[in-house]
Coordinates of C-alpha atoms and ligand atoms in Angstrom, one line a residue:
X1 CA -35.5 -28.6 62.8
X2 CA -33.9 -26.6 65.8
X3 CA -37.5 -26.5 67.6
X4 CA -38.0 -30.8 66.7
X5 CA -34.2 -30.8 68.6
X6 CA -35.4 -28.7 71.9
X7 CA -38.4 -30.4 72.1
X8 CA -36.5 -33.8 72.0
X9 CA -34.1 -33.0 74.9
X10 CA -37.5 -31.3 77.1
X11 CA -39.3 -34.6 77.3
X12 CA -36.4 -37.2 78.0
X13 CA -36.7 -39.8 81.8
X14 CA -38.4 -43.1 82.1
X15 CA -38.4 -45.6 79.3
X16 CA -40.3 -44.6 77.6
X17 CA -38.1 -41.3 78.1
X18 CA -35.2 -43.8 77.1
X19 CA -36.6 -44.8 74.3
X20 CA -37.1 -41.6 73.4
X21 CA -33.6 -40.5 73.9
X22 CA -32.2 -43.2 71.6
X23 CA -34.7 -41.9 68.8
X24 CA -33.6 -37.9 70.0
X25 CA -29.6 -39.2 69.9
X26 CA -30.3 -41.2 66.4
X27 CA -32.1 -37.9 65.7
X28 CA -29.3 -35.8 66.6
X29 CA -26.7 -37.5 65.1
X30 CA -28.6 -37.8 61.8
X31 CA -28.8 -34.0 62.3
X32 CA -25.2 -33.7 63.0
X33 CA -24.3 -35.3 60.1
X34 CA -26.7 -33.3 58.0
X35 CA -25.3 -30.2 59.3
X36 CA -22.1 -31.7 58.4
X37 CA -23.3 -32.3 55.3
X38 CA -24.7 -28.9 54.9
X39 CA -21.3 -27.6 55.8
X40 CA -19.6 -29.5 53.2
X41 CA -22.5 -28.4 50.5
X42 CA -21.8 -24.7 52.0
X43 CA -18.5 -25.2 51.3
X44 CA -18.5 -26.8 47.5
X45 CA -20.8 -24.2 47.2
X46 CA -18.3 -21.8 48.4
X47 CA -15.9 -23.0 46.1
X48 CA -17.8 -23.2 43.5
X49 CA -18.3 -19.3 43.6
X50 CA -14.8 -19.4 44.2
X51 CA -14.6 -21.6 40.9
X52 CA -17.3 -19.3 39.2
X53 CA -15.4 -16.0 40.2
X54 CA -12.1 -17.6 38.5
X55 CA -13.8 -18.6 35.6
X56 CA -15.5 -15.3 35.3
X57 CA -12.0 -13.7 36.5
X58 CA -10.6 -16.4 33.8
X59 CA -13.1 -15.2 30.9
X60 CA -12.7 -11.5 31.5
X61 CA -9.3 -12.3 31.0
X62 CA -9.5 -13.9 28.0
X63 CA -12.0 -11.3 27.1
X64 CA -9.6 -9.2 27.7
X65 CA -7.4 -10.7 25.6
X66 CA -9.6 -11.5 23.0
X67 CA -10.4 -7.2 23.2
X68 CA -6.1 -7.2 22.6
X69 CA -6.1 -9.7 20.0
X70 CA -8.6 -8.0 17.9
X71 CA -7.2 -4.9 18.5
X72 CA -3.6 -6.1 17.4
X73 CA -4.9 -7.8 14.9
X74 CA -6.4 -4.4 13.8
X75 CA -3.6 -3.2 13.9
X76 CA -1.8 -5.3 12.2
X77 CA -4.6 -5.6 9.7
X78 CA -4.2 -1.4 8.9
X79 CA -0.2 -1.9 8.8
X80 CA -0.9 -4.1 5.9
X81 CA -3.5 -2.4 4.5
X82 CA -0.9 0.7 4.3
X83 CA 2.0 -1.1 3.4
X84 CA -0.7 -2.8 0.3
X85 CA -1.7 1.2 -0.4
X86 CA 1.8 1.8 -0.4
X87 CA 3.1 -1.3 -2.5
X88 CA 0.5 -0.3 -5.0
X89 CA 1.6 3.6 -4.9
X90 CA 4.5 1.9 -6.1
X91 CA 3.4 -0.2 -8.6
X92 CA 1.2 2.6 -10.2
X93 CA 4.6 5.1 -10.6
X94 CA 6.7 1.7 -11.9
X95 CA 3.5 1.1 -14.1
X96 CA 3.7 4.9 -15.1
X97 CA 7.7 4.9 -15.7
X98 CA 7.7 1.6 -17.3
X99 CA 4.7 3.4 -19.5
X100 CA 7.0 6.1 -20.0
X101 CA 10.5 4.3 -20.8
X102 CA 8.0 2.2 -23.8
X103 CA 7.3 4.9 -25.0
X104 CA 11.1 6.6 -25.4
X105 CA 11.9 3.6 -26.5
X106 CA 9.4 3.6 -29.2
X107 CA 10.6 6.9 -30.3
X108 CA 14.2 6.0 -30.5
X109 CA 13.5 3.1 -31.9
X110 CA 10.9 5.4 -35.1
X111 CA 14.1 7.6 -34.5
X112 CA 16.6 5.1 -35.2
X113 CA 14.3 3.9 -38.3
X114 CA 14.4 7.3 -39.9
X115 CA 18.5 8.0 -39.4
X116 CA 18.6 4.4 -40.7
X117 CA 16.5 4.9 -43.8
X118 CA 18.0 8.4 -44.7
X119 CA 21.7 6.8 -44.0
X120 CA 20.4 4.6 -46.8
X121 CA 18.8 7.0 -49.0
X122 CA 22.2 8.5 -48.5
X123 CA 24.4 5.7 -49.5
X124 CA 22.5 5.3 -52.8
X125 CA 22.5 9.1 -53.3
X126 CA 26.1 8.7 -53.1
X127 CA 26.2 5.7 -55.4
X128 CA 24.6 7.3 -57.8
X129 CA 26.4 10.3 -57.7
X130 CA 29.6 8.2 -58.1
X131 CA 29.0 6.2 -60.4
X132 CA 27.1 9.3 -62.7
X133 CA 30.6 11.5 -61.6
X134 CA 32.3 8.8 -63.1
X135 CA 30.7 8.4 -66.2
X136 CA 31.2 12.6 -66.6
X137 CA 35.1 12.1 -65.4
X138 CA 35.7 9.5 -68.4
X139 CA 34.6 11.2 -71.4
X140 CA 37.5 14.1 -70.5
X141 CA 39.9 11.7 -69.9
X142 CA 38.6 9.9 -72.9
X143 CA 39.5 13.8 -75.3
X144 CA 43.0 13.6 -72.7
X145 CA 44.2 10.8 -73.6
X146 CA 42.9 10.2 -77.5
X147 CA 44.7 13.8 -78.4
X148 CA 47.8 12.8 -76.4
X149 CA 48.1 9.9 -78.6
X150 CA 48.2 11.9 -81.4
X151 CA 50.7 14.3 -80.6
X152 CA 53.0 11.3 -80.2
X153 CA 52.5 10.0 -83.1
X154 CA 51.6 13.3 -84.6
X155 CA 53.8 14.7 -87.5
X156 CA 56.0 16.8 -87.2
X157 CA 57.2 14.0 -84.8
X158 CA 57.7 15.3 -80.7
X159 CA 61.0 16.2 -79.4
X160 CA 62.7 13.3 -77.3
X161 CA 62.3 15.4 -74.3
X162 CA 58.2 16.3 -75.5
X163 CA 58.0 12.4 -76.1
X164 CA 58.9 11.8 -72.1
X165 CA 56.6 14.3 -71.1
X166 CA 53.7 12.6 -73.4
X167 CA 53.8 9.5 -71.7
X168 CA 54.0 10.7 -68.8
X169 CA 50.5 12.5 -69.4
X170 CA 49.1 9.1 -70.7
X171 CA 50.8 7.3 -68.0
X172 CA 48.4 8.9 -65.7
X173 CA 45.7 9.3 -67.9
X174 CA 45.3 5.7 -68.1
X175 CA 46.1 5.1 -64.2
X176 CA 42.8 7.5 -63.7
X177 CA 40.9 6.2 -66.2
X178 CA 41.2 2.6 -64.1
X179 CA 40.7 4.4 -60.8
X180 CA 37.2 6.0 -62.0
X181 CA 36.3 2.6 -63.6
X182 CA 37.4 0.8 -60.1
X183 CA 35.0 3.5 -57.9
X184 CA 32.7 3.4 -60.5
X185 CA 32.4 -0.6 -60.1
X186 CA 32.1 0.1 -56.6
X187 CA 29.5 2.5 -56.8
X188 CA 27.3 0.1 -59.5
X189 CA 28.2 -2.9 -56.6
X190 CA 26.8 -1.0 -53.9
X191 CA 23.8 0.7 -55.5
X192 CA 22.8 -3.1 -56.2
X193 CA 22.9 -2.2 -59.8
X194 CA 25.3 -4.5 -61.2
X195 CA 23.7 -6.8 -63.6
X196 CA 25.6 -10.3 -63.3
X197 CA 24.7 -13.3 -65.6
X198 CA 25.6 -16.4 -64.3
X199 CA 26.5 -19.0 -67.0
X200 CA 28.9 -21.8 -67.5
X201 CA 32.1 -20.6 -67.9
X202 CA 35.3 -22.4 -68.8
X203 CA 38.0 -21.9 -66.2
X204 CA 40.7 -22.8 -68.6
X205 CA 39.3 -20.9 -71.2
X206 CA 39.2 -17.6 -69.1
X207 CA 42.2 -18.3 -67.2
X208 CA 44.1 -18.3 -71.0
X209 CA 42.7 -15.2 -71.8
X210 CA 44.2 -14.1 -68.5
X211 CA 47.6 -15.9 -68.8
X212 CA 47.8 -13.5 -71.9
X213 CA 46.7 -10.0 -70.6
X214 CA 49.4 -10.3 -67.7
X215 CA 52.2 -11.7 -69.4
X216 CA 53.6 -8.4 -70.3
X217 CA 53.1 -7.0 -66.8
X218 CA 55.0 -10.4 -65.3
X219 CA 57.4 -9.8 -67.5
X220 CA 58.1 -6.1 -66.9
X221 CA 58.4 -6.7 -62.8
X222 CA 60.9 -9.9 -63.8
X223 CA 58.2 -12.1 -62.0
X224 CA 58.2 -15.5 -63.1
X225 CA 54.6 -16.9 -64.0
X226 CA 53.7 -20.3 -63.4
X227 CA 50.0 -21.8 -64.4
X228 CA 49.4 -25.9 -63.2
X229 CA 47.2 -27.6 -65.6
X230 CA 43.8 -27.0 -65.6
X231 CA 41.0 -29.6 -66.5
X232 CA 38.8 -28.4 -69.1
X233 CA 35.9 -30.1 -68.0
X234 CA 36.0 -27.3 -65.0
X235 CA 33.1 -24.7 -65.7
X236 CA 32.2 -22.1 -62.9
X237 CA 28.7 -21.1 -62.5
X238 CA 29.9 -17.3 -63.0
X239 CA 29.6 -14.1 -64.8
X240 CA 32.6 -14.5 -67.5
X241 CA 33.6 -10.6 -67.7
X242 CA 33.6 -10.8 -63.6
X243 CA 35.4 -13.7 -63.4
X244 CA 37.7 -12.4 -65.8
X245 CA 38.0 -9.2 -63.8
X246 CA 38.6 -11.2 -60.8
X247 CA 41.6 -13.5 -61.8
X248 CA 43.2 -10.2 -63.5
X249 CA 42.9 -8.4 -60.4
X250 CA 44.2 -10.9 -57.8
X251 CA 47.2 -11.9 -60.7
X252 CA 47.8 -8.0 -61.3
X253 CA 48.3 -8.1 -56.8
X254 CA 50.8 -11.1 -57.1
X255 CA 53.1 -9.5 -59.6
X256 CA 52.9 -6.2 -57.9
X257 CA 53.3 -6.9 -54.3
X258 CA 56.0 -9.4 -54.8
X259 CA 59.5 -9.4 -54.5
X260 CA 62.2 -9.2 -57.2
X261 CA 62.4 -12.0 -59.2
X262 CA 59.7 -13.6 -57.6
X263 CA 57.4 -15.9 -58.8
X264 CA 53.6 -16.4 -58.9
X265 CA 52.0 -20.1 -59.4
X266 CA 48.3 -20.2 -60.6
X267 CA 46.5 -23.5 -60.1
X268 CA 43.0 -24.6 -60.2
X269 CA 41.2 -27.7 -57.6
X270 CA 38.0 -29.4 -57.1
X271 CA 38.5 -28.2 -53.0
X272 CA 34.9 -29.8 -52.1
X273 CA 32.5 -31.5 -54.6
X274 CA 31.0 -29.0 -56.2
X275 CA 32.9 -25.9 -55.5
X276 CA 36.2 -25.1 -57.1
X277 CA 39.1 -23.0 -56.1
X278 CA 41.5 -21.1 -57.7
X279 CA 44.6 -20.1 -55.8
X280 CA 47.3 -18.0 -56.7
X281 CA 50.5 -17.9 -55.1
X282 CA 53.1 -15.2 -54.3
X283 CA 56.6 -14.7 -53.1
X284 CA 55.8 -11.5 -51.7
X285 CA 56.5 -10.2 -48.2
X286 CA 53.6 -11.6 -46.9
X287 CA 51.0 -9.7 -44.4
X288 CA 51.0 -10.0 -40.6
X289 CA 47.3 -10.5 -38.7
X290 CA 46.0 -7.1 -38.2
X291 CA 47.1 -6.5 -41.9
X292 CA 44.7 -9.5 -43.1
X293 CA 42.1 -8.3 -40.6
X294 CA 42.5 -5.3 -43.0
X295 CA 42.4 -7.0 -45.9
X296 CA 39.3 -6.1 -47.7
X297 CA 38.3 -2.6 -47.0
X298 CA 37.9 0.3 -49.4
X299 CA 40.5 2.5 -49.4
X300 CA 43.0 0.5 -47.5
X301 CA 46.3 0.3 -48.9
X302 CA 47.9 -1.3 -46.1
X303 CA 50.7 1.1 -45.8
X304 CA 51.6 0.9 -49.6
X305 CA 50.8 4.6 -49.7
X306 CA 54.2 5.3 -49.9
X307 CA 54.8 2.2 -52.0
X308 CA 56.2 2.5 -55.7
X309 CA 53.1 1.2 -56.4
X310 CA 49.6 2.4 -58.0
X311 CA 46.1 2.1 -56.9
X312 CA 43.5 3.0 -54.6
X313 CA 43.0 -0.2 -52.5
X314 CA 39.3 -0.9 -54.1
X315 CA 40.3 -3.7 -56.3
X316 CA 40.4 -6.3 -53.4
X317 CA 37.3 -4.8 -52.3
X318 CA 35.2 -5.2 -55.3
X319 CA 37.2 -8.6 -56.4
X320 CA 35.0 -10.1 -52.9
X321 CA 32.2 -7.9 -53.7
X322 CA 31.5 -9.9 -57.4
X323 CA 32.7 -12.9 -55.3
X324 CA 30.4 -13.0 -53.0
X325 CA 27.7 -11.7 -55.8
X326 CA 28.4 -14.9 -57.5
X327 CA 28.1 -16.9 -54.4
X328 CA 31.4 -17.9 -54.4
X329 CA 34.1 -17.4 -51.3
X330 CA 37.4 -15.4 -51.1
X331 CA 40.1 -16.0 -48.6
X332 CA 44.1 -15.7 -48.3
X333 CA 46.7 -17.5 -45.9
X334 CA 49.9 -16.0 -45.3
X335 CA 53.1 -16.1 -43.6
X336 CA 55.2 -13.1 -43.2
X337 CA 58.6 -12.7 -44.8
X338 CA 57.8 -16.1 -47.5
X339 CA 54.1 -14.8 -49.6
X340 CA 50.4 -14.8 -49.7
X341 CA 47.8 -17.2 -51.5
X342 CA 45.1 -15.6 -52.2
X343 CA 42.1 -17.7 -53.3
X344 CA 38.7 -17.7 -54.6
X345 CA 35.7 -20.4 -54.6
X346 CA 33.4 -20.5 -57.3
X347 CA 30.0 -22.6 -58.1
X348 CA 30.5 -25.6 -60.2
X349 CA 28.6 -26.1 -63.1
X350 CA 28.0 -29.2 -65.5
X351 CA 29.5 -28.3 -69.0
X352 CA 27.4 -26.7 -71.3
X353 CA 26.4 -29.0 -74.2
X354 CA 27.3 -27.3 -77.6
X355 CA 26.2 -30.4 -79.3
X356 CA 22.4 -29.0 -79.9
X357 CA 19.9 -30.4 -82.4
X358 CA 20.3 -27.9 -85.6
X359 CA 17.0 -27.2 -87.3
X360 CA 16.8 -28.8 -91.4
X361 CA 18.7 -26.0 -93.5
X362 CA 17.3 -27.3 -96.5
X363 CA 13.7 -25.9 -96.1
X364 CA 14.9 -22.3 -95.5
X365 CA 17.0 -22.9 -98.6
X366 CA 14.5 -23.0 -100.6
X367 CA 12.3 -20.3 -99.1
X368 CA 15.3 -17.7 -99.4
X369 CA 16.8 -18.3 -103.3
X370 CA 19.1 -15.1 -104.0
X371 CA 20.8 -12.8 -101.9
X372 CA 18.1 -10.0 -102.0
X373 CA 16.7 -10.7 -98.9
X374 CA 19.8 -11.4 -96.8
X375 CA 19.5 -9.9 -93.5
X376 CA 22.4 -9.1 -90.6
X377 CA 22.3 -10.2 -87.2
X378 CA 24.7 -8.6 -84.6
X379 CA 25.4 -10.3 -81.5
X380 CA 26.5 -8.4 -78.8
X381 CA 28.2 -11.3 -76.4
X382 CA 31.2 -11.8 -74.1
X383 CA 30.9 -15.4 -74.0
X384 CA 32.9 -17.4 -76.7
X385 CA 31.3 -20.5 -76.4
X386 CA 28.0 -18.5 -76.6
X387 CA 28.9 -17.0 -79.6
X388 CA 30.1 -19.9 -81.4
X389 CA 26.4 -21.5 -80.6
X390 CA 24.6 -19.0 -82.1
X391 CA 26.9 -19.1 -85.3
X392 CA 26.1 -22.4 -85.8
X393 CA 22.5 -21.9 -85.4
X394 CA 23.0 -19.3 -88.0
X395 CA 24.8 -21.1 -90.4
X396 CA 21.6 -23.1 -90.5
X397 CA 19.6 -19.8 -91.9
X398 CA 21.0 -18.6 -95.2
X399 CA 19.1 -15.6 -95.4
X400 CA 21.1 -14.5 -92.0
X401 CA 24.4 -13.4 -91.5
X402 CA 25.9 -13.0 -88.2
X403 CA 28.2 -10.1 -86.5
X404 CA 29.2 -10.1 -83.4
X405 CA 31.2 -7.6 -80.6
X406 CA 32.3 -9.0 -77.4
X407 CA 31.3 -5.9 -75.1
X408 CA 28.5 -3.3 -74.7
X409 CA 30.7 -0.7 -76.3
X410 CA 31.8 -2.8 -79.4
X411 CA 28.1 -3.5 -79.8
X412 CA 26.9 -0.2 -79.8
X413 CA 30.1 1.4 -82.7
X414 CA 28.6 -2.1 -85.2
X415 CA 25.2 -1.2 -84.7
X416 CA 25.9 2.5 -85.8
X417 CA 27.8 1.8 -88.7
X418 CA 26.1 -1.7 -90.1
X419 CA 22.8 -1.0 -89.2
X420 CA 21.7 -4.5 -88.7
X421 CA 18.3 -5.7 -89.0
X422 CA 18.4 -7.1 -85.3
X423 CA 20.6 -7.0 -82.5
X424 CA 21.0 -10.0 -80.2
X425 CA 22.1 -8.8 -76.9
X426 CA 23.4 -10.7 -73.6
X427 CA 22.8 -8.9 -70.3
X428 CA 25.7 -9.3 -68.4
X429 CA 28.3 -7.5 -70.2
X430 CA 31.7 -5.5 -69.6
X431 CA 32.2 -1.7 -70.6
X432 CA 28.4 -1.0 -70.9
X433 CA 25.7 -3.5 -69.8
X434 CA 23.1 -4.4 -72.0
X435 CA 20.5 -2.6 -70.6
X436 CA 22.4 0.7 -70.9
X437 CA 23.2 -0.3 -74.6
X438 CA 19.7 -1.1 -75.4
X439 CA 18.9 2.7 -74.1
X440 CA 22.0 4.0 -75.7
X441 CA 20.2 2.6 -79.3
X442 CA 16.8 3.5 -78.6
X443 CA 18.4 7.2 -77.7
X444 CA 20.5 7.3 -81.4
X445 CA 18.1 8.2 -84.1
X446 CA 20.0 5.9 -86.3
X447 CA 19.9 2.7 -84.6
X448 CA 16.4 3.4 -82.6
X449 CA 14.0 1.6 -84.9
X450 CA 16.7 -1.8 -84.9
X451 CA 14.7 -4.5 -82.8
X452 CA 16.4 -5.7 -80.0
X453 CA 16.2 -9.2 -78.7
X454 CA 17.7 -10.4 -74.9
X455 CA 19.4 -13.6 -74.5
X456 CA 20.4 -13.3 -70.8
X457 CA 21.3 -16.2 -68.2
X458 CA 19.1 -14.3 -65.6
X459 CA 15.5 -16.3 -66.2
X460 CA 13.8 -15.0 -62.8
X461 CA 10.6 -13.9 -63.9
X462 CA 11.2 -10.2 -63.1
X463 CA 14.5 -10.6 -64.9
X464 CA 12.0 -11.3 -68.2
X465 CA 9.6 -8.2 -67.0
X466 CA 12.5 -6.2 -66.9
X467 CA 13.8 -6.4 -69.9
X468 CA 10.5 -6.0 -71.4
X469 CA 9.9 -3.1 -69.7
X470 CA 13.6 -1.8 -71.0
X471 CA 12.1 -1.9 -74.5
X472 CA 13.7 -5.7 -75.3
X473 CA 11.4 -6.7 -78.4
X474 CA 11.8 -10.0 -76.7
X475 CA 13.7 -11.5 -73.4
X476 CA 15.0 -15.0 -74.3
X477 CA 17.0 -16.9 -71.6
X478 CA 19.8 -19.2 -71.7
X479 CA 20.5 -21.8 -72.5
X480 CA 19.1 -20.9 -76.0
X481 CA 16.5 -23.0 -77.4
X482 CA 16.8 -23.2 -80.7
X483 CA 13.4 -23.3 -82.3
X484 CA 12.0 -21.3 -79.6
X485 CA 15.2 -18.8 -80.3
X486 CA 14.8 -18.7 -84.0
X487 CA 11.2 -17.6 -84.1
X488 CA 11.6 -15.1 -82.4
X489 CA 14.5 -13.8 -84.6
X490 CA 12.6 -14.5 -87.6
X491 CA 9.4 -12.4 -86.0
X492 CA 11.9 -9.5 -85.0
X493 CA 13.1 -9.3 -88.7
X494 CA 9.2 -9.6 -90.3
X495 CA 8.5 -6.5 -87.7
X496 CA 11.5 -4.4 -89.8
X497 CA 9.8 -5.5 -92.8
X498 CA 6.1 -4.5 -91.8
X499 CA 7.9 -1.1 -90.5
Ligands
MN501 MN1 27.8 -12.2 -70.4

């Protein structure tokens, strides 16, 4: 293009040359403008390497910064991954200790078992040792206090002075004789081998019988005794020698822990449907909080040690023991300075109906004419109302006649000197139970071959296996059924006959 431009400029004059000019002027400015242009294209295109160096300036920068990114993130990536290794370090010791603590606790825990189990086997160990110790302490006391008796009433009669000195000996004689029966209760209580038979029992019936035994003691401490009515239709479901024990202990409390010519008042309510309480009342000098709190533990006397009075604190304990045995409740309320009443809850139970269906007399009649064949029965029974039953069953069976003993020990002297044919025994019974008399029979050559029947109120199937196991010919339950009752006495007497 600079050649076209000289040549343009050479050749100009004329009009031609005019001419020419205007096309060489048009030309030039055209190629003015193109430069122009070209020096605006030179100079986008210098800024556009100015652009592209920024934006490569701009991306190596980012680069860069993508390079720190990753790196931090590196970095940051191994901080975790040490603080993760770390954590689970950690976790793998916690694991471990955690592993660790299981297992101490496991073996406290088989530990703990073992001290508990032996602390049991203990207990019972010293059960039984009580309660054998106090069958060996009795018989003694039993030579002490027989022989004793004699010389009092022995001839050549005592001196007045030897006479104060006898009663003193049986004084305490019989004061030990009802501390080794109270630890030996305990002992039986605690070994869970106290055999209770629950049965309708007459409150008024037993509370008489009560009324009569502590007369003489209320009497003795000036203590006026005062019993409210009682309804008769009030039975207890209740062991009748326990409940007996019971009222005698908390009544033998009232008169003793009382003041002088106090009084006691004995009463008898329906307290909820189907529960009734006896309360008995005192005059006494009543017990503060932490003395209640006291109340019921073994060997407590509540500082009556020094008292003028007897005993070794165990009654109260066992009177809740065969409470609670029973399924009753025990409780007292008292204010200081004006008396105690101390109460018990027992089970109701419907009356028992003595009224029974007596099987025709006339038919045995005629099977047994004579006397020859007239065989004994002894029933060995605390219950009154259960031995008038059975009498009247028996009155219906004149080749039978009946004797009876209201405790294990009574049983066992009639049945060595009457030799009976069979022996009816109840279960639940005071002095010796009737599984200890039934052993105490089978162990004396002279009443070992009498059959022994069981009428017990405890009719759990193992109850029965029990007592069969014991040797019982058979294990009737209460309350009696009479055909099912006399069949079996009639098959206890044919097995005498056959031996
Ligand atoms: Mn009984």
């Amino acid at each position: 293009m600079n050649n076209k431009l000289k040549d343009g400029i050479a050749v100009a004059g004329g009009p031609q040359k005019d001419r020419r000019r205007v096309t060489t002027l048009v030309e030039v400015e055209a190629a003015v403008v193109a430069r122009d242009q070209l020096a605006t294209t030179r100079e986008d295109a210098v800024h556009s390497r100015e652009g592209a160096v920024d934006l490569r300036e701009e991306a190596a920068a980012s680069r860069e910064g993508e390079i720190r990114v990753g790196q931090a993130l590196q970095a940051a990536s191994d901080d975790h991954m040490l603080m993760l290794r770390e954590a689970n370090a950690h976790l793998i010791i916690a694991n471990m200790e955690a592993q660790r603590l299981t297992e101490e606790v496991q073996a406290a825990k088989a530990q703990l078992e073992h001290a508990k189990s032996v602390a049991e086997k203990a207990n019972l160990a010293k059960s039984d040792f009580l309660s054998s110790m106090s069958h060996e302490l009795r018989t003694p006391l039993n030579a002490i206090l027989g022989f004793t008796q004699l010389l009092e009433a022995g001839s050549p009669p005592p001196t007045p002075s030897q006479t104060v000195r006898l009663q003193q000996i049986v004084k305490a004689g019989w004061h030990l004789l009802e501390l080794i029966n109270e630890i030996l209760d305990l002992a039986t209580i605690e070994s869970g081998k106290l055999s209770l038979s629950r049965e309708p029992v007459s409150m008024s019936e037993v509370m008489l019988e009560c009324q009569a035994m502590i007369e003489p003691q209320a009497l003795q401490n000036d203590i006026r005794l005062t019993f409210l009515p009682f309804d008769h239709a009030w039975f207890a479901f209740a062991d009748r020698t326990r409940v007996k024990q019971i009222f005698i202990n908390l009544l033998s409390n009232a008169i003793k822990y009382n003041r002088e010519h106090g009084t006691v008042e004995v009463k008898c309510t329906e307290s909820t449907p189907g529960r009734l309480r006896l309360s008995i009342e005192d005059s006494g000098a009543g017990l503060s909080a932490d003395k209640l709190a006291q109340l019921f533990q073994p060997f407590n006397r509540l500082g009556q040690e020094a008292g003028r009075e007897e005993g070794t604190g165990i009654g109260l304990v066992v009177t809740k023991q065969l409470v609670d045995l029973m399924g009753g409740s025990i409780g007292v309320e008292s204010t200081v300075g004006a008396g105690s009443v101390f109460w018990i809850e027992l089970i109701r139970a419907v009356a028992p109906q003595l009224a029974i269906e007596l099987v025709a007399p006339t038919e045995l009649v005629t099977q047994t004419k004579g006397d020859a064949a007239l065989r004994t029965l002894l029933y060995v029974e605390d219950n009154p109302a259960n031995l008038m039953l059975v009498e009247h069953i028996i009155e219906s069976q004149p080749h039978l006649r009946m004797l009876s003993a209201c405790d294990g020990r009574l049983g066992i002297k009639l049945a060595h000197t009457h030799l009976p044919d069979v022996i009816l025994m109840d279960i639940g019974l005071p002095e010796i139970g009737g599984f200890d008399a039934l052993k105490l029979l089978r162990e004396d050559p002279v009443t070992a071959h009498i059959p022994v029947l069981a009428l017990s109120a405890n009719a759990m199937p193992h109850d029965v296996a029990e007592g069969l196991e014991a040797g019982f010919f058979q294990y009737l339950t209460k309350p009696i059924k009479v055909k099912e009752f006399i069949d079996a006495l009639n098959m206890a007497l044919e097995s005498t006959v056959a031996g």
